Amino acid sequence: MHTVLDWIDHAADDRGIHFSDSVTGWSFVSHSTLAGEAHRVAALLHAHGAQPGDVVSLLVNEVRDFAPAFLGTMLAGLTPAPIASPLTFQGNDRYTEHVTDVLKVAEPALVLSDASLAEIAEKTSAQLGGGNVILLEESAGLSVGDSARRTPAELGLLQFTSGSSGSPKGVRVSRDNLAANVRSIHEWLGTTAADSCSSWLPLYHDMGLIGTFLGSLTARIDLWLMSPLDFVRNPLRWLEAHGRHGATMTTAPNFGYGYTAKRVRPQDLEGMDFSHWRVAMNGAERIDPRAAAAFAALLAPHGFRTTAFAPCYGLAEATLAVSGVTPGSGARTVRLEGGLHTGRPVVPTGRGELGTVHPDGGASWLTSCGPAVPGAAVDIVDEDGAVLPEGHFGEIRVRGTSVAGGYRSRVPDASSNFTDNGLRTGDAGFLLEGELFVVGRVGDSIKVRGRKVHAEDLETGLTAVDGIPSGRCAVALGTTGEAHHVVAVVEAGDSGWLDGALAVIRAATDDTVRVTVVRAARGGIPRTSSGKPRRRLLWRRFQDGAALGEVVHGTAPAAPVTG
């Protein structure tokens, strides 16, 4: 495979994408049909004066329309820059602000939009004096011709990060990065022509775009594709892709497995067979063994095996995949003794396997994300960048053919550093017997009596408290002067959980840490386009004295906090 478009020259009629359809269930579009649509989009872009290497921002809401829009942009020799859909934004104003921020960085020659988002595209592009807005629907009447195709742009993709650590940044992913990472994924998973894949992840996000969409196209296998909203409304449909239609692989964040286990009833699975489901990737956020155990227990009577779980680690700055558990081998979990100290060894006191029930439910356990995928190398480094021995805690550094060429950004961010020695990810973790364990973000932590306390650890502990819904809490950590702060925001209707929440926080810190607990309405936690809590924004709002909700413990600053 030289590029991720090689498949298009031999696009099949009997392989393709099954798009989720609320009317008929699934609507099949063959690879050959998709290739024809992509050619028409390429012709449309050229008709509007696109030049080789131009950036084209994609503002397309529907999954069915995004597929040809993205492929047509690449086919035209242009660089696609996908923009998140409005789904995860609370209100039109916030979404318009996000689109404006992305367009400022992308500086596109053209904006390709569907009719539903055309007004926002026109408004934001005009404000910035940017590229012309083209309606995707105009491509329908164009003829398909080889003249529409160009050599793929050297900059294969401008992938915007979700913005969890600040303003969105465009990662410059080359066409060679894309091809190398997709090859790595296929080799890691052992993908064959007998496989087929399912996904409900958004295509503007690297995990859905590269891991499943481009992955299935380049492997020339079927993809059962839902929108995130379709999944939230009916997670059973996702399971049907495997239990009734034979899909063998999927990828989802931890949330997806836990949500499905809560929403789907055992009787809903009658007649389904999951014995051929061989890969269930789990990534993009902290893995909670409780969610995996509940999911496995639900599906096990119908043939699902826990060895299908394949936790993985990746980031846009490395195109996507960095490490992953080998399918079929089982994913290890460990419990550690004491706190984590940068540069010092970790001490495992318990071992388990993902998908099984753990002592204490699994809240205090970490899950292996496997060894590095082919073409990648992972080190753990200290604060000065020196490589640490295996089993020591520090920052994750990545090297290899998939590491991108840096950012296209107006706001430099030191949390992810592209250096001559590799990519310093800003994520904390350790290697154990050659496998990577991810703890959390380096910046989302405080040091208490010499050991690191991570926001993700506290969030995992809080979701084990009765009355706190899964995924409905966020923790911001920070320091003012010599005082450390823990600010916990919980979206819940009452405060019956407060004592349990304080016990979790105090067990991980000490009496010197100032704790503020806030009860917020649903939707009160600011989130990124991929649904992750924006912890640094929470911290800034706390410092500025902004109302986060009802303070049920501690005090919120009445005036900006300085330090």
Coordinates of C-alpha atoms in Angstrom, one line a residue:
M1 CA 0.0 0.0 0.0
H2 CA 1.5 3.3 -1.1
T3 CA -1.3 5.6 -0.2
V4 CA -4.7 5.1 1.5
L5 CA -6.4 5.6 -1.9
D6 CA -4.9 2.5 -3.6
W7 CA -8.1 0.6 -3.1
I8 CA -10.0 3.1 -5.3
D9 CA -8.5 1.7 -8.5
H10 CA -10.1 -1.7 -7.9
A11 CA -13.1 -0.7 -5.9
A12 CA -15.4 -3.7 -5.5
D13 CA -19.2 -3.9 -6.0
D14 CA -19.7 -6.5 -3.3
R15 CA -17.8 -4.8 -0.5
G16 CA -18.7 -1.5 1.0
I17 CA -20.2 0.4 3.9
H18 CA -23.5 -0.4 5.6
F19 CA -24.7 2.9 6.9
S20 CA -27.1 2.9 9.8
D21 CA -30.6 3.8 8.6
S22 CA -33.4 4.5 11.0
V23 CA -36.0 3.4 8.3
T24 CA -34.6 0.2 6.9
G25 CA -31.9 -0.7 9.4
W26 CA -28.8 -0.6 7.2
S27 CA -28.2 0.9 3.8
F28 CA -25.4 -0.6 1.7
V29 CA -23.1 1.5 -0.4
S30 CA -20.5 -0.4 -2.4
H31 CA -16.9 0.7 -2.6
S32 CA -17.3 1.2 -6.3
T33 CA -20.3 3.5 -5.7
L34 CA -18.3 5.4 -3.1
A35 CA -15.4 5.8 -5.5
G36 CA -17.7 7.3 -8.1
E37 CA -19.1 9.8 -5.6
A38 CA -15.5 10.7 -4.5
H39 CA -14.6 11.4 -8.1
R40 CA -17.5 13.8 -8.5
V41 CA -16.5 15.6 -5.3
A42 CA -13.0 15.9 -6.7
A43 CA -14.4 17.4 -9.9
L44 CA -16.4 19.9 -8.0
L45 CA -13.4 21.1 -6.0
H46 CA -11.4 21.5 -9.2
A47 CA -14.2 23.4 -10.8
H48 CA -14.0 25.9 -8.0
G49 CA -10.3 26.5 -8.6
A50 CA -8.7 24.3 -6.0
Q51 CA -4.9 24.0 -6.5
P52 CA -2.7 21.0 -5.6
G53 CA -1.9 21.0 -1.9
D54 CA -4.7 23.4 -0.9
V55 CA -6.4 22.8 2.4
V56 CA -10.1 22.1 2.3
S57 CA -12.1 22.4 5.5
L58 CA -15.0 19.8 5.7
L59 CA -18.1 21.0 7.5
V60 CA -20.3 18.0 6.9
N61 CA -22.9 16.8 9.4
E62 CA -24.1 13.4 8.1
V63 CA -21.9 10.3 8.1
R64 CA -23.2 9.3 4.7
D65 CA -22.1 12.6 3.2
F66 CA -18.8 12.9 5.0
A67 CA -17.4 9.7 3.4
P68 CA -17.3 10.9 -0.3
A69 CA -16.5 14.5 0.8
F70 CA -13.3 13.3 2.6
L71 CA -12.3 10.8 -0.1
G72 CA -13.0 13.3 -2.9
T73 CA -10.8 15.9 -1.3
M74 CA -7.9 13.5 -1.1
L75 CA -8.5 12.2 -4.6
A76 CA -8.3 15.8 -5.9
G77 CA -4.8 16.2 -4.5
L78 CA -5.9 18.4 -1.7
T79 CA -5.6 18.3 2.1
P80 CA -8.8 17.6 4.0
A81 CA -9.3 19.3 7.4
P82 CA -12.4 17.8 9.0
I83 CA -14.4 19.9 11.5
A84 CA -16.4 18.4 14.3
S85 CA -20.2 18.1 14.0
P86 CA -22.5 20.2 16.2
L87 CA -23.5 17.1 18.3
T88 CA -21.1 17.6 21.2
F89 CA -21.5 21.4 21.5
Q90 CA -24.0 23.0 23.8
G91 CA -25.7 25.6 21.6
N92 CA -25.2 27.1 18.2
D93 CA -23.0 30.0 19.6
R94 CA -20.5 27.6 21.0
Y95 CA -20.4 25.6 17.8
T96 CA -19.9 28.7 15.7
E97 CA -17.1 29.7 18.0
H98 CA -15.4 26.3 17.6
V99 CA -15.7 26.5 13.8
T100 CA -14.2 30.0 13.8
D101 CA -11.3 28.8 15.9
V102 CA -10.6 25.9 13.6
L103 CA -10.8 27.9 10.4
K104 CA -8.4 30.5 11.8
V105 CA -5.8 27.8 12.1
A106 CA -6.6 25.8 9.0
E107 CA -6.7 28.9 6.7
P108 CA -8.5 26.8 4.0
A109 CA -8.7 27.7 0.3
L110 CA -12.2 26.2 0.3
V111 CA -14.8 25.2 2.8
L112 CA -16.8 22.1 1.7
S113 CA -20.2 22.1 3.5
D114 CA -23.5 20.3 3.4
A115 CA -26.7 22.3 3.2
S116 CA -27.5 21.8 7.0
L117 CA -24.3 23.7 8.0
A118 CA -24.0 26.1 5.1
E119 CA -25.2 29.1 7.1
I120 CA -22.5 28.6 9.7
A121 CA -19.9 27.9 7.1
E122 CA -20.8 31.1 5.2
K123 CA -20.9 33.2 8.4
T124 CA -17.6 32.1 9.8
S125 CA -15.7 32.1 6.5
A126 CA -16.9 35.6 5.7
Q127 CA -15.9 36.9 9.1
L128 CA -12.4 35.6 8.6
G129 CA -12.1 36.6 4.9
G130 CA -11.4 33.0 4.2
G131 CA -12.1 30.5 1.4
N132 CA -15.2 30.2 -0.6
V133 CA -17.9 27.9 0.7
I134 CA -19.0 25.1 -1.7
L135 CA -22.1 23.0 -1.2
L136 CA -21.4 19.3 -1.3
E137 CA -24.8 18.7 -3.0
E138 CA -23.5 20.4 -6.1
S139 CA -21.3 17.3 -6.9
A140 CA -24.3 15.1 -7.6
G141 CA -24.8 16.3 -11.2
L142 CA -21.1 16.1 -12.2
S143 CA -19.7 13.4 -14.5
V144 CA -16.9 11.1 -13.3
G145 CA -13.6 11.3 -15.1
D146 CA -10.0 10.5 -14.6
S147 CA -9.3 14.2 -15.0
A148 CA -10.6 14.8 -11.5
R149 CA -7.8 12.7 -9.9
R150 CA -4.5 14.2 -8.9
T151 CA -1.4 13.0 -7.0
P152 CA -2.3 12.8 -3.3
A153 CA -1.1 15.9 -1.4
E154 CA 2.1 15.5 0.6
L155 CA 0.1 16.8 3.6
G156 CA -2.4 14.0 3.7
L157 CA -4.6 15.3 6.6
L158 CA -4.9 18.3 8.9
Q159 CA -6.3 16.5 11.9
F160 CA -7.6 18.8 14.6
T161 CA -7.1 17.7 18.2
S162 CA -10.2 17.6 20.4
G163 CA -9.1 20.6 22.5
S164 CA -9.0 19.0 25.9
S165 CA -5.7 20.8 26.7
G166 CA -6.6 24.1 25.2
S167 CA -7.5 25.6 21.8
P168 CA -7.8 23.1 18.9
K169 CA -4.5 22.5 17.0
G170 CA -4.2 21.1 13.5
V171 CA -1.8 18.1 13.4
R172 CA 0.1 17.9 10.1
V173 CA -0.3 14.3 9.1
S174 CA 1.6 13.4 5.9
R175 CA 0.3 11.0 3.3
D176 CA 3.2 8.7 4.3
N177 CA 2.2 9.0 8.0
L178 CA -1.3 7.9 7.1
A179 CA -0.2 4.9 5.0
A180 CA 2.4 3.8 7.6
N181 CA -0.1 3.9 10.4
V182 CA -2.8 2.1 8.6
R183 CA -0.3 -0.6 7.6
S184 CA 0.7 -0.8 11.3
I185 CA -2.9 -1.3 12.4
H186 CA -3.5 -4.1 9.9
E187 CA -0.4 -5.9 11.0
W188 CA -1.2 -5.5 14.7
L189 CA -4.7 -6.7 14.3
G190 CA -3.9 -9.4 11.7
T191 CA -6.7 -8.1 9.4
T192 CA -7.7 -10.5 6.6
A193 CA -10.3 -10.5 3.8
A194 CA -12.6 -12.6 6.1
D195 CA -12.9 -9.7 8.6
S196 CA -15.5 -7.0 8.7
C197 CA -15.7 -4.0 11.1
S198 CA -18.3 -1.9 13.0
S199 CA -18.0 1.6 14.3
W200 CA -20.1 4.4 15.7
L201 CA -17.2 6.8 16.2
P202 CA -17.4 10.2 14.5
L203 CA -15.4 10.4 11.2
Y204 CA -13.9 13.8 12.1
H205 CA -12.0 12.1 15.0
D206 CA -8.8 10.2 14.3
M207 CA -10.0 7.0 15.9
G208 CA -13.1 6.7 13.7
L209 CA -11.5 8.2 10.6
I210 CA -8.2 6.3 10.4
G211 CA -8.8 3.3 12.6
T212 CA -12.1 2.2 11.1
F213 CA -13.1 4.2 8.0
L214 CA -9.7 4.2 6.2
G215 CA -8.8 0.9 7.8
S216 CA -11.8 -0.9 6.3
L217 CA -11.4 0.7 2.9
T218 CA -7.7 -0.1 2.6
A219 CA -8.3 -3.7 3.8
R220 CA -11.3 -3.9 1.3
I221 CA -13.6 -5.2 3.9
D222 CA -17.2 -4.3 4.9
L223 CA -17.9 -1.6 7.5
W224 CA -21.1 -1.3 9.5
L225 CA -21.2 2.4 10.3
M226 CA -23.4 4.3 12.7
S227 CA -23.4 7.9 13.8
P228 CA -22.6 8.6 17.5
L229 CA -26.2 9.8 17.9
D230 CA -27.6 6.6 16.5
F231 CA -25.5 4.7 19.0
V232 CA -26.6 6.7 22.0
R233 CA -30.2 6.2 20.9
N234 CA -29.9 2.5 20.3
P235 CA -26.7 0.7 21.3
L236 CA -28.3 -2.6 20.5
R237 CA -27.9 -1.8 16.8
W238 CA -24.1 -1.8 17.3
L239 CA -24.3 -5.2 18.8
E240 CA -26.5 -6.4 15.9
A241 CA -23.7 -5.7 13.5
H242 CA -21.7 -8.4 15.2
G243 CA -24.4 -10.7 16.6
R244 CA -26.6 -10.9 13.4
H245 CA -24.4 -9.6 10.6
G246 CA -21.0 -11.2 11.5
A247 CA -18.8 -8.2 12.0
T248 CA -15.5 -9.4 13.6
M249 CA -13.8 -6.1 14.7
T250 CA -14.8 -2.9 16.4
T251 CA -13.2 0.0 18.2
A252 CA -14.8 2.2 20.9
P253 CA -13.9 4.2 24.0
N254 CA -14.5 2.8 27.5
F255 CA -17.7 4.8 27.6
G256 CA -19.2 2.7 24.8
Y257 CA -18.8 -0.6 26.5
G258 CA -20.1 0.6 29.8
Y259 CA -23.1 2.4 28.2
T260 CA -24.1 -0.6 26.2
A261 CA -23.9 -2.9 29.3
K262 CA -26.3 -0.5 31.1
R263 CA -28.8 0.1 28.2
V264 CA -29.1 -3.4 26.6
R265 CA -31.1 -6.1 28.4
P266 CA -30.0 -9.8 28.2
Q267 CA -33.3 -10.7 26.5
D268 CA -32.5 -8.2 23.7
L269 CA -29.7 -10.5 22.6
E270 CA -31.8 -13.6 21.9
G271 CA -30.6 -15.3 18.7
M272 CA -27.4 -13.4 18.5
D273 CA -24.0 -15.1 18.1
F274 CA -20.8 -13.2 19.1
S275 CA -18.4 -16.2 18.8
H276 CA -16.7 -14.7 15.7
W277 CA -16.2 -11.3 17.3
R278 CA -12.4 -11.4 17.6
V279 CA -11.3 -7.8 18.2
A280 CA -12.9 -5.2 20.5
M281 CA -10.5 -2.3 20.7
N282 CA -10.8 0.0 23.6
G283 CA -9.0 3.4 23.6
A284 CA -9.2 7.2 23.6
E285 CA -9.9 7.4 27.3
R286 CA -9.1 5.8 30.6
I287 CA -10.1 2.1 30.6
D288 CA -12.3 1.1 33.5
P289 CA -12.3 -2.7 34.2
R290 CA -15.8 -2.4 35.6
A291 CA -17.2 -1.4 32.2
A292 CA -15.4 -4.2 30.4
A293 CA -16.5 -6.8 33.0
A294 CA -20.2 -5.7 32.7
F295 CA -20.0 -5.8 28.9
A296 CA -18.4 -9.2 28.8
A297 CA -20.9 -10.6 31.3
L298 CA -23.8 -9.4 29.1
L299 CA -22.4 -11.0 25.9
A300 CA -20.7 -14.1 27.2
P301 CA -23.8 -16.3 27.1
H302 CA -23.8 -15.7 23.4
G303 CA -20.2 -16.6 22.7
F304 CA -18.3 -13.4 23.4
R305 CA -14.7 -14.0 24.7
T306 CA -12.8 -11.6 27.0
T307 CA -9.7 -12.3 24.9
A308 CA -11.3 -10.2 22.2
F309 CA -10.6 -7.0 24.2
A310 CA -7.7 -5.2 22.7
P311 CA -7.0 -2.0 24.7
C312 CA -4.8 0.5 22.8
Y313 CA -3.2 3.8 23.0
G314 CA -2.8 6.5 20.4
L315 CA -3.0 10.2 19.6
A316 CA -3.4 12.4 16.6
E317 CA 0.3 13.6 16.9
A318 CA 1.3 10.0 16.1
T319 CA -1.4 9.8 13.3
L320 CA -3.4 7.3 15.5
A321 CA -2.2 4.0 16.8
V322 CA 0.9 3.7 19.1
S323 CA 0.4 0.5 21.0
G324 CA -2.2 -2.2 21.4
V325 CA -2.8 -5.6 23.0
T326 CA -2.5 -8.5 20.6
P327 CA -6.0 -9.7 19.8
G328 CA -6.8 -13.1 21.4
S329 CA -4.1 -12.8 24.0
G330 CA -6.1 -11.1 26.8
A331 CA -5.4 -7.7 28.3
R332 CA -3.6 -7.5 31.6
T333 CA -4.6 -5.3 34.5
V334 CA -2.5 -4.3 37.5
R335 CA -3.0 -2.7 40.9
L336 CA -0.2 -0.6 42.2
E337 CA 1.1 -0.1 45.7
G338 CA 1.3 3.5 47.0
G339 CA 1.7 6.6 44.9
L340 CA 3.4 7.3 41.6
H341 CA 6.7 9.2 41.6
T342 CA 8.3 10.4 38.4
G343 CA 11.6 8.5 37.8
R344 CA 10.8 5.9 40.4
P345 CA 9.7 2.3 40.0
V346 CA 6.1 1.2 40.2
V347 CA 5.2 -1.7 42.5
P348 CA 2.4 -4.0 41.3
T349 CA 0.5 -5.7 44.1
G350 CA -2.2 -7.4 42.1
R351 CA -2.8 -8.7 38.6
G352 CA -5.9 -9.5 36.6
E353 CA -7.4 -9.7 33.1
L354 CA -9.7 -7.2 31.5
G355 CA -13.2 -8.4 31.2
T356 CA -13.2 -10.3 34.5
V357 CA -14.5 -9.0 37.9
H358 CA -11.8 -7.4 40.0
P359 CA -11.4 -7.0 43.7
D360 CA -12.9 -3.6 44.8
G361 CA -14.7 -3.6 41.4
G362 CA -11.6 -2.5 39.5
A363 CA -11.7 1.2 40.2
S364 CA -8.1 1.2 41.4
W365 CA -6.7 -1.0 38.6
L366 CA -4.8 0.1 35.4
T367 CA -5.1 -1.7 32.1
S368 CA -2.3 -2.6 29.7
C369 CA -2.4 -0.9 26.3
G370 CA -0.1 -3.5 24.9
P371 CA 3.3 -3.3 23.2
A372 CA 4.1 -0.8 20.5
V373 CA 2.5 -1.5 17.1
P374 CA 4.8 -2.3 14.2
G375 CA 6.8 0.8 13.1
A376 CA 6.5 2.5 16.4
A377 CA 8.7 2.6 19.6
V378 CA 7.7 3.7 23.0
D379 CA 10.0 5.1 25.8
I380 CA 9.3 6.4 29.3
V381 CA 11.3 9.5 30.1
D382 CA 11.8 11.8 33.1
E383 CA 11.2 15.5 33.3
D384 CA 14.6 16.1 31.5
G385 CA 13.9 13.7 28.7
A386 CA 16.2 11.0 29.9
V387 CA 15.0 7.4 29.2
L388 CA 13.9 5.5 32.3
P389 CA 14.3 1.8 32.9
E390 CA 11.3 -0.5 32.4
G391 CA 8.9 -0.4 35.4
H392 CA 9.5 3.3 36.1
F393 CA 6.9 6.0 36.0
G394 CA 7.3 9.0 33.7
E395 CA 6.2 10.6 30.5
I396 CA 5.4 8.6 27.4
R397 CA 7.6 9.3 24.4
V398 CA 6.9 7.9 20.9
R399 CA 9.1 7.4 17.9
G400 CA 8.4 5.9 14.5
T401 CA 7.2 6.4 10.9
S402 CA 3.7 7.6 12.0
V403 CA 4.8 10.5 14.1
A404 CA 3.4 13.6 12.4
G405 CA 5.3 16.7 11.3
G406 CA 4.1 19.0 14.0
Y407 CA 1.3 21.5 14.4
R408 CA -0.4 24.1 12.3
S409 CA -1.4 26.3 15.2
R410 CA -1.4 29.9 16.4
V411 CA -1.0 28.8 20.0
P412 CA 2.1 26.7 20.8
D413 CA 1.4 23.9 23.3
A414 CA 4.3 22.5 25.3
S415 CA 2.2 19.5 26.5
S416 CA 3.1 17.6 23.3
N417 CA 6.6 18.3 22.0
F418 CA 7.9 17.2 18.7
T419 CA 11.7 16.7 19.3
D420 CA 14.6 15.2 17.5
N421 CA 14.4 12.2 19.9
G422 CA 10.7 11.7 19.4
L423 CA 7.3 12.9 20.4
R424 CA 6.8 13.8 24.1
T425 CA 3.1 13.1 24.4
G426 CA 2.3 14.9 27.6
D427 CA 0.8 11.6 28.8
A428 CA 2.1 9.8 31.9
G429 CA 2.6 6.0 32.2
F430 CA 5.1 3.2 32.5
L431 CA 6.2 0.0 30.7
L432 CA 5.8 -3.4 32.4
E433 CA 7.1 -6.5 30.6
G434 CA 7.1 -4.6 27.4
E435 CA 3.6 -3.4 27.6
L436 CA 2.4 0.2 28.1
F437 CA 0.2 1.3 30.9
V438 CA -1.3 4.9 30.6
V439 CA -2.1 6.8 33.8
G440 CA -3.2 10.2 32.6
R441 CA -2.1 13.6 31.4
V442 CA 1.1 15.1 32.9
G443 CA -0.6 18.5 33.2
D444 CA -3.7 17.1 34.9
S445 CA -1.9 16.2 38.1
I446 CA -0.6 17.6 41.3
K447 CA 2.2 16.4 43.5
V448 CA 1.2 15.6 47.1
R449 CA 4.1 14.6 49.4
G450 CA 6.2 13.7 46.5
R451 CA 3.8 11.5 44.6
K452 CA 1.6 12.3 41.6
V453 CA -2.2 12.5 41.9
H454 CA -3.9 12.4 38.5
A455 CA -7.3 13.8 37.7
E456 CA -8.3 10.6 35.8
D457 CA -7.6 8.5 38.9
L458 CA -9.9 10.7 41.0
E459 CA -12.6 10.6 38.3
T460 CA -12.4 6.8 38.1
G461 CA -12.8 6.6 41.9
L462 CA -15.7 9.1 41.9
T463 CA -17.7 7.0 39.4
A464 CA -17.6 4.1 41.9
V465 CA -19.5 6.2 44.4
D466 CA -23.2 5.5 44.6
G467 CA -25.2 8.3 43.1
I468 CA -22.6 9.6 40.7
P469 CA -23.5 8.5 37.1
S470 CA -20.7 7.1 35.0
G471 CA -19.1 9.8 32.8
R472 CA -20.8 12.6 34.7
C473 CA -18.0 14.0 36.8
A474 CA -14.8 15.9 36.0
V475 CA -11.8 16.9 38.2
A476 CA -9.6 19.9 37.7
L477 CA -6.3 20.1 39.6
G478 CA -4.2 23.2 40.1
T479 CA -1.9 25.1 42.3
T480 CA -2.1 28.7 43.6
G481 CA 0.9 29.9 45.6
E482 CA 1.8 26.9 47.7
A483 CA -1.7 25.5 47.9
H484 CA -2.9 22.6 45.8
H485 CA -6.6 22.4 44.8
V486 CA -8.9 19.6 43.8
V487 CA -12.1 20.9 42.1
A488 CA -14.6 18.1 41.5
V489 CA -17.7 18.9 39.3
V490 CA -20.5 16.3 39.4
E491 CA -23.6 16.3 37.2
A492 CA -26.2 14.8 39.6
G493 CA -29.6 15.8 40.9
D494 CA -28.8 15.6 44.7
S495 CA -25.9 15.5 47.0
G496 CA -26.3 12.1 48.6
W497 CA -23.0 11.1 47.1
L498 CA -21.0 13.9 48.8
D499 CA -19.5 11.9 51.7
G500 CA -18.4 9.1 49.4
A501 CA -16.9 11.6 47.0
L502 CA -14.9 13.4 49.7
A503 CA -13.7 10.0 51.0
V504 CA -12.3 9.2 47.5
I505 CA -10.5 12.5 47.2
R506 CA -9.1 12.5 50.7
A507 CA -7.8 8.9 50.3
A508 CA -5.8 10.1 47.3
T509 CA -4.5 13.4 48.8
D510 CA -4.1 14.8 52.3
D511 CA -5.5 17.6 54.5
T512 CA -3.2 20.2 53.0
V513 CA -5.1 20.0 49.7
R514 CA -8.0 22.4 49.3
V515 CA -11.1 20.5 48.0
T516 CA -14.1 22.1 46.3
V517 CA -17.0 20.0 45.2
V518 CA -19.6 21.4 42.8
R519 CA -23.0 20.0 41.8
A520 CA -23.8 21.0 38.3
A521 CA -26.7 20.5 35.9
R522 CA -26.4 17.9 33.2
G523 CA -24.3 19.4 30.5
G524 CA -22.5 21.7 32.9
I525 CA -19.1 20.1 32.4
P526 CA -17.4 21.6 29.3
R527 CA -16.3 18.9 26.9
T528 CA -14.2 18.5 23.8
S529 CA -15.6 17.5 20.4
S530 CA -14.8 13.9 21.3
G531 CA -16.6 14.2 24.7
K532 CA -13.6 14.4 27.0
P533 CA -13.9 16.8 29.9
R534 CA -12.0 20.1 29.4
R535 CA -10.2 20.0 32.7
R536 CA -7.9 23.0 32.1
L537 CA -10.9 25.1 31.1
L538 CA -12.6 24.1 34.3
W539 CA -9.6 25.1 36.3
R540 CA -9.4 28.5 34.5
R541 CA -13.0 29.1 35.2
F542 CA -12.5 28.2 38.9
Q543 CA -9.6 30.6 39.1
D544 CA -11.6 33.4 37.4
G545 CA -14.4 33.0 40.0
A546 CA -16.9 31.8 37.3
A547 CA -19.9 29.9 38.5
L548 CA -19.5 26.2 37.9
G549 CA -22.7 25.2 39.6
E550 CA -23.8 24.8 43.3
V551 CA -20.8 24.5 45.7
V552 CA -21.7 21.7 48.1
H553 CA -18.2 21.5 49.8
G554 CA -15.5 24.0 50.2
T555 CA -15.7 27.5 48.7
A556 CA -15.4 28.9 45.2
P557 CA -13.3 32.1 44.8
A558 CA -15.4 35.2 44.7
A559 CA -12.6 36.9 42.8
P560 CA -9.9 35.6 40.5
V561 CA -7.4 33.4 42.2
T562 CA -3.8 34.4 41.7
G563 CA -0.7 32.5 42.4

